[in-house]
Short mmCIF file of C-alpha atoms and ligand atoms in Angstrom, two decimals:
data_model
loop_
_atom_site.label_atom_id
_atom_site.label_comp_id
_atom_site.label_asym_id
_atom_site.label_seq_id
_atom_site.Cartn_x
_atom_site.Cartn_y
_atom_site.Cartn_z
CA MET A 120 20.65 -13.36 -16.13
CA SER A 121 18.97 -15.46 -18.96
CA VAL A 122 16.70 -14.25 -22.12
CA LEU A 123 13.33 -14.90 -21.44
CA LEU A 124 10.83 -15.32 -24.69
CA ILE A 125 6.82 -15.50 -24.49
CA GLU A 126 5.95 -16.65 -27.97
CA ASP A 127 2.52 -17.49 -29.78
CA VAL A 128 0.52 -15.82 -27.33
CA THR A 129 -2.29 -13.29 -27.56
CA LEU A 130 -0.90 -10.19 -26.07
CA MET A 131 -3.03 -7.45 -24.11
CA THR A 132 -0.27 -4.94 -23.98
CA MET A 133 -1.80 -2.10 -21.62
CA ASP A 134 0.15 0.44 -23.52
CA ARG A 135 -0.84 3.91 -24.22
CA GLY A 136 -2.31 2.64 -27.46
CA GLY A 137 -3.69 -0.67 -26.04
CA ARG A 138 -2.45 -2.48 -28.46
CA ILE A 139 -3.89 -6.18 -28.94
CA ILE A 140 -1.55 -8.30 -30.78
CA PRO A 141 -2.74 -12.09 -31.57
CA LYS A 142 0.49 -13.84 -32.42
CA GLY A 143 2.52 -11.70 -30.51
CA ALA A 144 5.93 -12.18 -28.69
CA VAL A 145 7.80 -10.56 -25.91
CA LEU A 146 11.58 -11.22 -25.24
CA ALA A 147 13.14 -9.80 -22.20
CA ASP A 148 17.05 -9.46 -21.40
CA SER A 149 18.20 -9.46 -17.85
CA GLY A 150 14.47 -8.92 -16.80
CA GLU A 151 14.17 -6.09 -19.27
CA ILE A 152 11.98 -6.34 -21.98
CA THR A 153 13.37 -5.30 -25.43
CA TYR A 154 11.00 -6.57 -27.69
CA VAL A 155 7.34 -6.45 -27.97
CA GLY A 156 5.57 -7.26 -31.61
CA PRO A 157 4.18 -9.88 -33.77
CA ALA A 158 5.80 -12.98 -33.36
CA ALA A 159 6.87 -13.39 -37.25
CA GLU A 160 9.00 -10.23 -36.79
CA LEU A 161 11.04 -11.29 -34.13
CA PRO A 162 14.30 -9.13 -34.69
CA GLN A 163 17.31 -12.16 -34.25
CA GLU A 164 17.64 -15.42 -33.95
CA LEU A 165 18.34 -16.33 -30.47
CA SER A 166 21.24 -18.36 -29.05
CA GLY A 167 22.41 -18.92 -25.94
CA ASP A 168 20.73 -19.34 -22.47
CA VAL A 169 17.23 -18.78 -23.62
CA THR A 170 14.04 -19.68 -21.27
CA ARG A 171 11.00 -20.06 -23.65
CA ILE A 172 7.32 -19.98 -22.76
CA ALA A 173 5.14 -21.22 -24.76
CA GLY A 174 2.16 -18.90 -25.67
CA ARG A 175 -0.49 -20.69 -27.36
CA GLY A 176 -4.20 -20.66 -26.02
CA ARG A 177 -2.84 -17.87 -23.67
CA VAL A 178 -3.35 -14.32 -22.99
CA ALA A 179 -0.50 -12.52 -21.74
CA LEU A 180 -1.23 -9.04 -19.66
CA PRO A 181 0.96 -6.95 -17.91
CA GLY A 182 1.11 -8.27 -13.93
CA LEU A 183 -2.01 -7.17 -11.82
CA ILE A 184 -1.22 -4.65 -9.05
CA ASN A 185 -2.49 -4.69 -5.79
CA ALA A 186 -2.69 -1.21 -4.62
CA HIS A 187 -3.85 -1.38 -1.07
CA THR A 188 -3.33 -4.59 1.31
CA HIS A 189 -2.30 -5.53 4.38
CA ALA A 190 -0.43 -8.75 3.55
CA ALA A 191 -0.31 -10.69 6.87
CA MET A 192 -3.71 -10.38 7.80
CA THR A 193 -3.89 -13.64 6.09
CA LEU A 194 -3.32 -15.11 9.41
CA PHE A 195 -7.37 -13.70 10.47
CA ARG A 196 -8.76 -14.83 7.13
CA GLY A 197 -12.31 -15.60 8.49
CA TYR A 198 -11.68 -15.01 11.89
CA ALA A 199 -13.92 -12.13 12.23
CA ASP A 200 -16.75 -11.69 9.59
CA ASP A 201 -20.11 -10.39 9.62
CA LEU A 202 -19.51 -7.62 11.77
CA PRO A 203 -20.06 -3.61 11.80
CA LEU A 204 -16.61 -2.09 11.17
CA GLN A 205 -15.86 -0.51 14.55
CA GLU A 206 -16.49 -3.21 16.19
CA TRP A 207 -14.54 -5.55 13.85
CA LEU A 208 -11.51 -3.80 14.80
CA GLU A 209 -12.06 -2.93 18.09
CA THR A 210 -13.06 -6.33 19.76
CA LYS A 211 -11.58 -8.47 16.82
CA ILE A 212 -8.40 -6.95 14.74
CA PHE A 213 -6.79 -4.95 17.38
CA PRO A 214 -6.65 -7.46 20.07
CA ILE A 215 -5.35 -10.44 17.61
CA GLU A 216 -2.95 -7.62 16.17
CA ALA A 217 -1.48 -7.09 19.80
CA ARG A 218 -0.35 -10.74 19.97
CA LEU A 219 1.50 -10.87 16.34
CA THR A 220 4.91 -11.51 16.21
CA ALA A 221 7.75 -10.79 13.82
CA GLU A 222 7.52 -14.36 12.64
CA ASP A 223 4.42 -14.46 12.36
CA VAL A 224 4.11 -11.26 9.93
CA TYR A 225 7.07 -13.32 7.57
CA TRP A 226 4.83 -16.22 7.31
CA GLY A 227 1.37 -14.21 7.08
CA THR A 228 2.95 -12.30 4.39
CA LEU A 229 4.75 -14.69 2.64
CA LEU A 230 1.02 -16.69 2.30
CA ALA A 231 0.04 -13.59 0.79
CA CYS A 232 2.82 -13.41 -1.83
CA ILE A 233 1.58 -17.16 -2.94
CA GLU A 234 -1.59 -16.20 -3.14
CA MET A 235 -1.23 -13.31 -4.83
CA ILE A 236 1.40 -14.65 -7.57
CA ARG A 237 -1.25 -17.70 -8.10
CA SER A 238 -3.78 -15.44 -8.94
CA GLY A 239 -1.84 -13.11 -11.16
CA THR A 240 -0.56 -9.89 -8.80
CA THR A 241 3.19 -9.46 -9.68
CA THR A 242 2.88 -5.97 -7.37
CA PHE A 243 1.51 -5.08 -3.88
CA ALA A 244 1.26 -2.03 -1.87
CA ASP A 245 1.56 -3.38 1.74
CA MET A 246 1.42 -1.00 5.25
CA TYR A 247 1.69 -3.05 8.20
CA PHE A 248 4.09 -3.58 11.24
CA PHE A 249 7.34 -5.87 11.50
CA MET A 250 7.53 -4.66 7.70
CA ASP A 251 11.47 -6.01 7.45
CA GLU A 252 10.20 -9.93 8.08
CA ALA A 253 7.53 -8.53 5.15
CA ALA A 254 10.69 -7.55 3.04
CA ARG A 255 12.07 -10.79 3.74
CA ALA A 256 9.06 -12.62 2.57
CA VAL A 257 8.30 -10.49 -0.05
CA GLU A 258 12.16 -10.89 -1.17
CA GLU A 259 11.92 -14.45 -1.32
CA SER A 260 8.75 -15.14 -3.46
CA GLY A 261 10.26 -12.99 -6.09
CA ILE A 262 7.14 -10.71 -6.10
CA ARG A 263 7.58 -7.09 -6.23
CA ALA A 264 6.09 -4.56 -3.20
CA SER A 265 5.74 -0.56 -2.10
CA LEU A 266 5.89 -1.36 1.47
CA SER A 267 5.49 1.08 4.56
CA ILE A 268 5.14 0.74 8.23
CA GLY A 269 1.78 1.77 9.48
CA MET A 270 2.29 4.58 12.15
CA GLY A 271 -0.56 6.21 14.61
CA SER A 272 0.99 9.01 16.53
CA LEU A 273 -1.93 9.29 19.22
CA ASP A 274 -0.18 7.06 21.83
CA GLY A 275 3.16 10.14 22.00
CA LYS A 276 5.13 7.73 20.31
CA GLY A 277 5.05 9.21 16.87
CA ASP A 278 8.62 10.79 17.02
CA GLU A 279 9.76 7.43 17.67
CA LYS A 280 7.44 5.21 14.81
CA LEU A 281 8.89 8.12 12.41
CA ALA A 282 12.38 7.42 12.66
CA ARG A 283 12.19 3.89 12.81
CA SER A 284 10.05 4.16 9.18
CA ALA A 285 12.43 6.00 8.04
CA GLU A 286 15.23 3.92 8.89
CA PHE A 287 13.27 0.99 7.10
CA CYS A 288 12.90 3.29 4.06
CA GLU A 289 16.75 3.83 3.95
CA LYS A 290 17.04 0.31 4.32
CA TRP A 291 14.89 -1.36 1.92
CA HIS A 292 13.89 1.29 -0.74
CA GLY A 293 15.70 -0.57 -3.81
CA ALA A 294 16.56 -3.52 -2.23
CA ALA A 295 15.95 -6.90 -3.53
CA GLY A 296 17.17 -5.81 -7.20
CA GLY A 297 15.11 -3.15 -7.26
CA ARG A 298 11.66 -5.14 -6.15
CA ILE A 299 11.12 -3.73 -3.09
CA THR A 300 10.33 0.16 -2.68
CA THR A 301 9.12 2.15 0.42
CA MET A 302 6.53 4.87 1.33
CA LEU A 303 6.04 6.17 4.92
CA GLY A 304 2.20 4.88 6.45
CA PRO A 305 0.56 7.34 8.89
CA HIS A 306 -2.45 4.98 9.46
CA ALA A 307 -5.15 7.69 9.04
CA PRO A 308 -6.42 11.04 9.91
CA TYR A 309 -7.63 9.79 12.79
CA THR A 310 -5.07 7.91 14.50
CA CYS A 311 -2.68 10.23 13.41
CA SER A 312 -2.29 13.95 15.17
CA ARG A 313 -2.16 17.20 12.41
CA SER A 314 1.39 17.83 13.83
CA PHE A 315 2.50 14.93 13.35
CA LEU A 316 1.52 14.40 9.89
CA SER A 317 3.23 17.46 8.60
CA LYS A 318 6.20 15.97 10.38
CA VAL A 319 5.58 12.86 8.21
CA ALA A 320 5.26 14.92 4.51
CA GLN A 321 8.53 16.58 5.81
CA ARG A 322 10.54 13.18 6.17
CA ALA A 323 8.77 11.73 3.08
CA ALA A 324 10.07 14.78 0.88
CA ASP A 325 13.65 14.60 2.43
CA LEU A 326 13.68 10.87 1.55
CA GLY A 327 12.27 10.92 -1.86
CA VAL A 328 9.60 8.63 -0.83
CA GLY A 329 5.31 8.71 -1.29
CA VAL A 330 2.78 8.67 1.80
CA HIS A 331 0.36 5.81 1.81
CA ILE A 332 -2.34 6.47 4.01
CA HIS A 333 -6.00 5.61 4.49
CA ILE A 334 -8.81 8.48 4.47
CA SER A 335 -12.61 8.93 4.68
CA GLU A 336 -13.25 4.75 4.55
CA THR A 337 -16.38 5.44 6.64
CA GLU A 338 -19.25 8.14 7.25
CA ARG A 339 -18.52 7.49 10.94
CA GLU A 340 -15.08 8.95 10.31
CA VAL A 341 -15.93 11.81 8.22
CA SER A 342 -18.43 12.95 10.84
CA ASP A 343 -16.16 12.43 13.82
CA SER A 344 -13.60 14.45 12.33
CA ARG A 345 -15.95 17.37 11.10
CA LYS A 346 -17.18 17.38 15.34
CA GLN A 347 -13.86 17.20 16.30
CA PHE A 348 -11.80 19.21 13.65
CA ARG A 349 -14.49 21.20 11.87
CA MET A 350 -13.10 19.82 8.93
CA SER A 351 -13.19 16.40 6.51
CA PRO A 352 -10.31 14.32 6.81
CA VAL A 353 -9.23 15.46 3.34
CA LYS A 354 -9.36 18.64 4.40
CA PHE A 355 -7.45 17.47 7.81
CA VAL A 356 -4.58 15.72 5.55
CA GLU A 357 -3.99 18.81 3.60
CA ALA A 358 -3.84 20.98 6.79
CA GLY A 359 -1.43 18.54 7.64
CA GLY A 360 0.60 19.50 4.67
CA ILE A 361 0.50 15.95 3.27
CA LEU A 362 -0.42 16.51 0.48
CA GLN A 363 2.43 18.49 -0.78
CA VAL A 364 4.38 15.08 -1.16
CA PRO A 365 2.96 12.17 -3.98
CA VAL A 366 0.24 10.54 -1.87
CA LEU A 367 -1.44 6.51 -2.10
CA ALA A 368 -4.73 7.28 -0.43
CA ALA A 369 -6.95 4.31 0.34
CA HIS A 370 -10.88 4.13 0.73
CA CYS A 371 -11.92 7.54 -0.22
CA VAL A 372 -15.54 5.97 0.13
CA ALA A 373 -17.20 9.07 1.94
CA VAL A 374 -15.87 12.00 0.19
CA SER A 375 -17.56 15.26 -0.89
CA ASP A 376 -17.41 16.90 -4.27
CA GLU A 377 -15.19 19.51 -2.79
CA ASP A 378 -12.71 16.76 -1.35
CA ILE A 379 -12.51 15.37 -4.47
CA ASP A 380 -11.47 18.76 -6.40
CA ILE A 381 -8.70 19.03 -3.23
CA LEU A 382 -7.63 15.50 -4.07
CA ALA A 383 -7.39 15.84 -8.38
CA ASP A 384 -6.00 19.41 -7.49
CA TYR A 385 -2.96 17.59 -5.49
CA LYS A 386 -3.01 14.54 -8.06
CA VAL A 387 -3.55 12.15 -5.29
CA LYS A 388 -3.86 8.53 -6.39
CA VAL A 389 -6.66 6.44 -4.93
CA ALA A 390 -6.52 3.12 -3.98
CA HIS A 391 -10.44 1.71 -4.60
CA ASN A 392 -11.19 -1.46 -2.34
CA PRO A 393 -14.53 -2.46 -3.54
CA GLY A 394 -14.60 -6.10 -1.59
CA SER A 395 -13.20 -4.77 1.50
CA ASN A 396 -15.35 -1.60 1.76
CA MET A 397 -18.87 -3.78 0.76
CA LYS A 398 -18.10 -6.76 3.20
CA LEU A 399 -17.76 -3.91 6.02
CA ALA A 400 -20.64 -2.02 4.64
CA SER A 401 -18.26 0.96 4.28
CA GLY A 402 -20.26 2.35 1.72
CA VAL A 403 -19.59 3.47 -1.95
CA ALA A 404 -16.67 5.46 -3.09
CA PRO A 405 -17.83 7.97 -6.09
CA VAL A 406 -14.84 6.13 -8.40
CA PRO A 407 -16.36 7.24 -11.43
CA LYS A 408 -16.57 10.71 -10.48
CA MET A 409 -12.86 10.79 -9.28
CA ILE A 410 -11.87 9.35 -12.12
CA GLU A 411 -13.88 11.87 -14.15
CA SER A 412 -11.84 14.40 -12.50
CA GLY A 413 -8.70 13.12 -13.41
CA ILE A 414 -7.91 11.21 -10.12
CA LYS A 415 -6.03 8.29 -11.01
CA VAL A 416 -7.78 5.49 -9.44
CA GLY A 417 -6.15 1.88 -8.49
CA LEU A 418 -7.51 -1.19 -7.08
CA GLY A 419 -6.73 -2.66 -3.95
CA THR A 420 -7.83 -5.89 -1.69
CA ASP A 421 -7.47 -4.54 1.15
CA GLY A 422 -6.26 -7.13 3.85
CA ALA A 423 -7.83 -10.82 3.61
CA ALA A 424 -9.65 -10.36 7.02
CA SER A 425 -12.35 -7.98 5.46
CA ASN A 426 -12.19 -9.43 1.91
CA ASN A 427 -11.66 -12.33 1.83
CA ASN A 428 -9.16 -13.13 -0.43
CA LEU A 429 -6.64 -11.08 -2.42
CA ASP A 430 -7.78 -12.04 -6.16
CA MET A 431 -7.31 -8.98 -8.36
CA ILE A 432 -9.53 -10.58 -10.79
CA GLU A 433 -12.36 -11.06 -8.77
CA GLU A 434 -11.89 -7.29 -7.50
CA MET A 435 -11.86 -5.45 -10.79
CA ARG A 436 -15.15 -7.42 -11.55
CA LEU A 437 -16.48 -6.00 -8.18
CA ALA A 438 -15.36 -2.82 -9.11
CA ALA A 439 -17.28 -2.94 -12.24
CA LEU A 440 -20.30 -4.25 -10.88
CA LEU A 441 -20.51 -1.88 -8.02
CA HIS A 442 -20.49 0.89 -9.33
CA LYS A 443 -23.14 -0.20 -12.25
CA VAL A 444 -25.61 -1.50 -9.71
CA SER A 445 -25.08 1.90 -7.32
CA LEU A 446 -25.46 4.02 -10.17
CA ARG A 447 -28.28 2.15 -12.05
CA GLU A 448 -25.76 2.54 -14.74
CA SER A 449 -24.96 -0.18 -16.85
CA THR A 450 -22.35 1.91 -18.61
CA ALA A 451 -20.63 3.16 -15.53
CA MET A 452 -17.04 1.36 -14.86
CA PRO A 453 -16.63 -0.93 -18.24
CA ALA A 454 -14.00 -3.85 -18.03
CA ARG A 455 -11.26 -1.79 -19.99
CA THR A 456 -11.66 0.63 -17.29
CA CYS A 457 -11.12 -1.80 -14.55
CA LEU A 458 -8.24 -3.46 -16.10
CA GLU A 459 -6.72 0.04 -16.46
CA MET A 460 -6.81 0.41 -12.66
CA ALA A 461 -5.34 -3.15 -11.77
CA THR A 462 -2.46 -2.75 -14.30
CA ILE A 463 -1.21 0.76 -15.67
CA ASP A 464 -3.14 3.36 -13.29
CA GLY A 465 -1.85 0.74 -10.26
CA ALA A 466 1.42 1.33 -11.47
CA ILE A 467 0.95 5.36 -11.49
CA CYS A 468 -0.92 4.76 -7.98
CA LEU A 469 2.98 3.11 -6.61
CA GLY A 470 5.01 5.90 -8.92
CA LEU A 471 6.34 3.26 -10.79
CA GLU A 472 5.07 3.98 -14.16
CA ASP A 473 8.21 3.92 -15.74
CA SER A 474 8.73 0.40 -15.05
CA ILE A 475 5.93 -1.56 -14.38
CA GLY A 476 1.85 -1.71 -15.12
CA SER A 477 2.00 -2.62 -19.22
CA ILE A 478 4.13 -4.66 -21.61
CA GLU A 479 6.43 -1.82 -23.65
CA VAL A 480 10.20 -1.94 -24.46
CA GLY A 481 12.12 -0.41 -21.37
CA LYS A 482 9.47 -1.53 -18.93
CA ARG A 483 10.78 -4.70 -16.66
CA ALA A 484 9.52 -7.86 -17.35
CA ASP A 485 6.13 -8.20 -15.04
CA ILE A 486 3.89 -10.63 -17.39
CA ILE A 487 1.27 -13.11 -16.35
CA LEU A 488 0.01 -15.64 -18.72
CA MET A 489 -3.82 -16.97 -18.42
CA ASP A 490 -5.12 -20.18 -19.82
CA PHE A 491 -7.96 -18.86 -22.36
CA ASP A 492 -8.34 -23.01 -23.32
CA ALA A 493 -11.37 -23.12 -20.96
CA PRO A 494 -15.27 -23.11 -20.89
CA HIS A 495 -16.18 -20.51 -19.12
CA LEU A 496 -13.34 -18.42 -21.55
CA SER A 497 -14.65 -19.53 -24.64
CA PRO A 498 -15.67 -18.07 -27.39
CA THR A 499 -12.42 -16.12 -27.81
CA SER A 500 -12.30 -14.98 -31.12
CA THR A 501 -15.66 -12.82 -30.99
CA VAL A 502 -15.03 -10.72 -28.12
CA ASP A 503 -13.44 -8.12 -26.14
CA LEU A 504 -10.65 -9.80 -24.24
CA SER A 505 -10.80 -7.02 -21.65
CA SER A 506 -14.74 -8.49 -20.87
CA HIS A 507 -13.84 -11.94 -20.56
CA ILE A 508 -10.76 -11.49 -18.31
CA VAL A 509 -13.16 -8.54 -16.00
CA TYR A 510 -16.57 -10.90 -16.03
CA SER A 511 -15.79 -14.54 -16.39
CA SER A 512 -12.32 -15.03 -15.52
CA CYS A 513 -10.83 -15.78 -12.49
CA GLY A 514 -7.56 -15.90 -10.48
CA ALA A 515 -6.96 -20.00 -11.07
CA ASP A 516 -7.32 -18.91 -14.76
CA VAL A 517 -3.51 -17.73 -14.37
CA SER A 518 -0.97 -20.20 -15.46
CA THR A 519 1.99 -18.25 -15.55
CA VAL A 520 3.81 -15.61 -13.63
CA ILE A 521 7.11 -13.62 -14.93
CA ILE A 522 8.45 -11.01 -12.44
CA ASP A 523 11.28 -8.90 -12.98
CA GLY A 524 11.94 -11.62 -15.74
CA ARG A 525 12.22 -14.47 -13.61
CA VAL A 526 9.28 -17.24 -14.00
CA VAL A 527 7.83 -17.29 -10.55
CA MET A 528 5.07 -19.76 -11.28
CA ASP A 529 5.06 -21.81 -14.38
CA GLU A 530 2.05 -23.88 -15.58
CA ARG A 531 0.33 -22.99 -12.09
CA LYS A 532 3.71 -24.91 -10.06
CA ILE A 533 4.87 -21.90 -8.17
CA VAL A 534 8.93 -21.93 -8.32
CA GLY A 535 11.54 -22.68 -5.52
CA ILE A 536 8.96 -22.09 -2.14
CA ASP A 537 7.12 -25.09 -0.72
CA GLU A 538 3.59 -24.09 -0.66
CA GLU A 539 2.64 -26.92 2.04
CA GLU A 540 5.04 -25.79 4.70
CA ILE A 541 3.46 -21.82 4.16
CA MET A 542 0.11 -23.25 4.82
CA LEU A 543 1.10 -25.82 7.61
CA GLU A 544 2.74 -23.08 8.71
CA VAL A 545 0.54 -20.00 9.23
CA ASP A 546 -2.41 -22.45 10.39
CA LYS A 547 -0.42 -23.52 13.23
CA ARG A 548 0.46 -19.42 13.90
CA ALA A 549 -3.15 -18.69 13.24
CA LEU A 550 -4.82 -21.15 16.10
CA ARG A 551 -2.36 -19.73 18.35
CA LEU A 552 -3.44 -16.24 17.78
CA VAL A 553 -6.89 -17.45 17.82
CA ALA A 554 -6.50 -18.82 21.03
CA GLY A 555 -5.16 -15.68 22.48
CA GLY A 556 -0.79 -17.13 22.70
ZN1 ZN B 23 -6.43 -1.19 4.79
#
């Protein structure tokens, strides 16, 4: 693999020291970062096959990490809006999902991958069905992903699904040159029995993978759980033994102080989805309180049917604004915190902090360049760049995307993929699904 050099760029490393390097350079060899620092101090003259990326007027950031989504749901974007969660799920989403084919999931995921790349996301955590096809889309698009098959056990087929999921993990964990990792995906406490959760925990430990699960998305889920099991969903999953393995818990909207203590004790990672939670009127997750309790919180878009896009820059802004207005506290969730959630903390949520989440020597080169040469991002020399990114920019400001050392978008052109074909194919498939075919 060739050497990649980004020159003369403003570097936001998101490393522990929060280093920002004004005229910086990044060097990567075979996808691994070998130099981060001032351009003037680049270690040696480079020879041979070097891909040079001009960084003037650009800000380089670690690629954004979408910690919770259902990528193929791009097929249902805009199909069922402005409905209550349960009605949305039961009358619209579940029936249309029942008609999905493996090929639909492939095309829907591929569309999601290019949408995410275009808006600066280089890694996503996905939970859905037909995940072999999703993995194929990830492999072809060049993006990085942590994939899990969504499983419920209330239909009596839990064991079968778990065996299939374990097979999926064995097949795909570490595939696509390490870009694909896997988790087990028990859907939620209300779709999985306690004994099934115990089996999932055991299998995850055996496989050495984490667990991706929805927990406490709504007040209704919590009151149903209290009625049926006399405990909160958090206590229910604890009783099932799931918290013994690394857990990525999506939502955690309706969590009590006691629940937060449990999540913190077990070092559960939380994926916060402000856009989806607002659109489905699920409520406001107590994110500032969770962060204060030491819980690592990442950011996710959730599926495109409840957001309705996969733009992580917008999601950062929503997170900042939602908690400020909900707490009537303008200092809540500063821009920098939101940026950490979308980068390094997202990497921690996926258990990938040793390889991604910041621009540091030894990590994989997942780097995005944002075009700051724009009226809505001026002036630049007087401000904290985090503010501009979170409050003023949008996904379309991302100009170049590098994943694992490979340029997958060059000056807003997706490399090696026919976007037109994908959009046409998804349109055709969405039409068939909506028509009931
Ligand atoms: Zn979800």
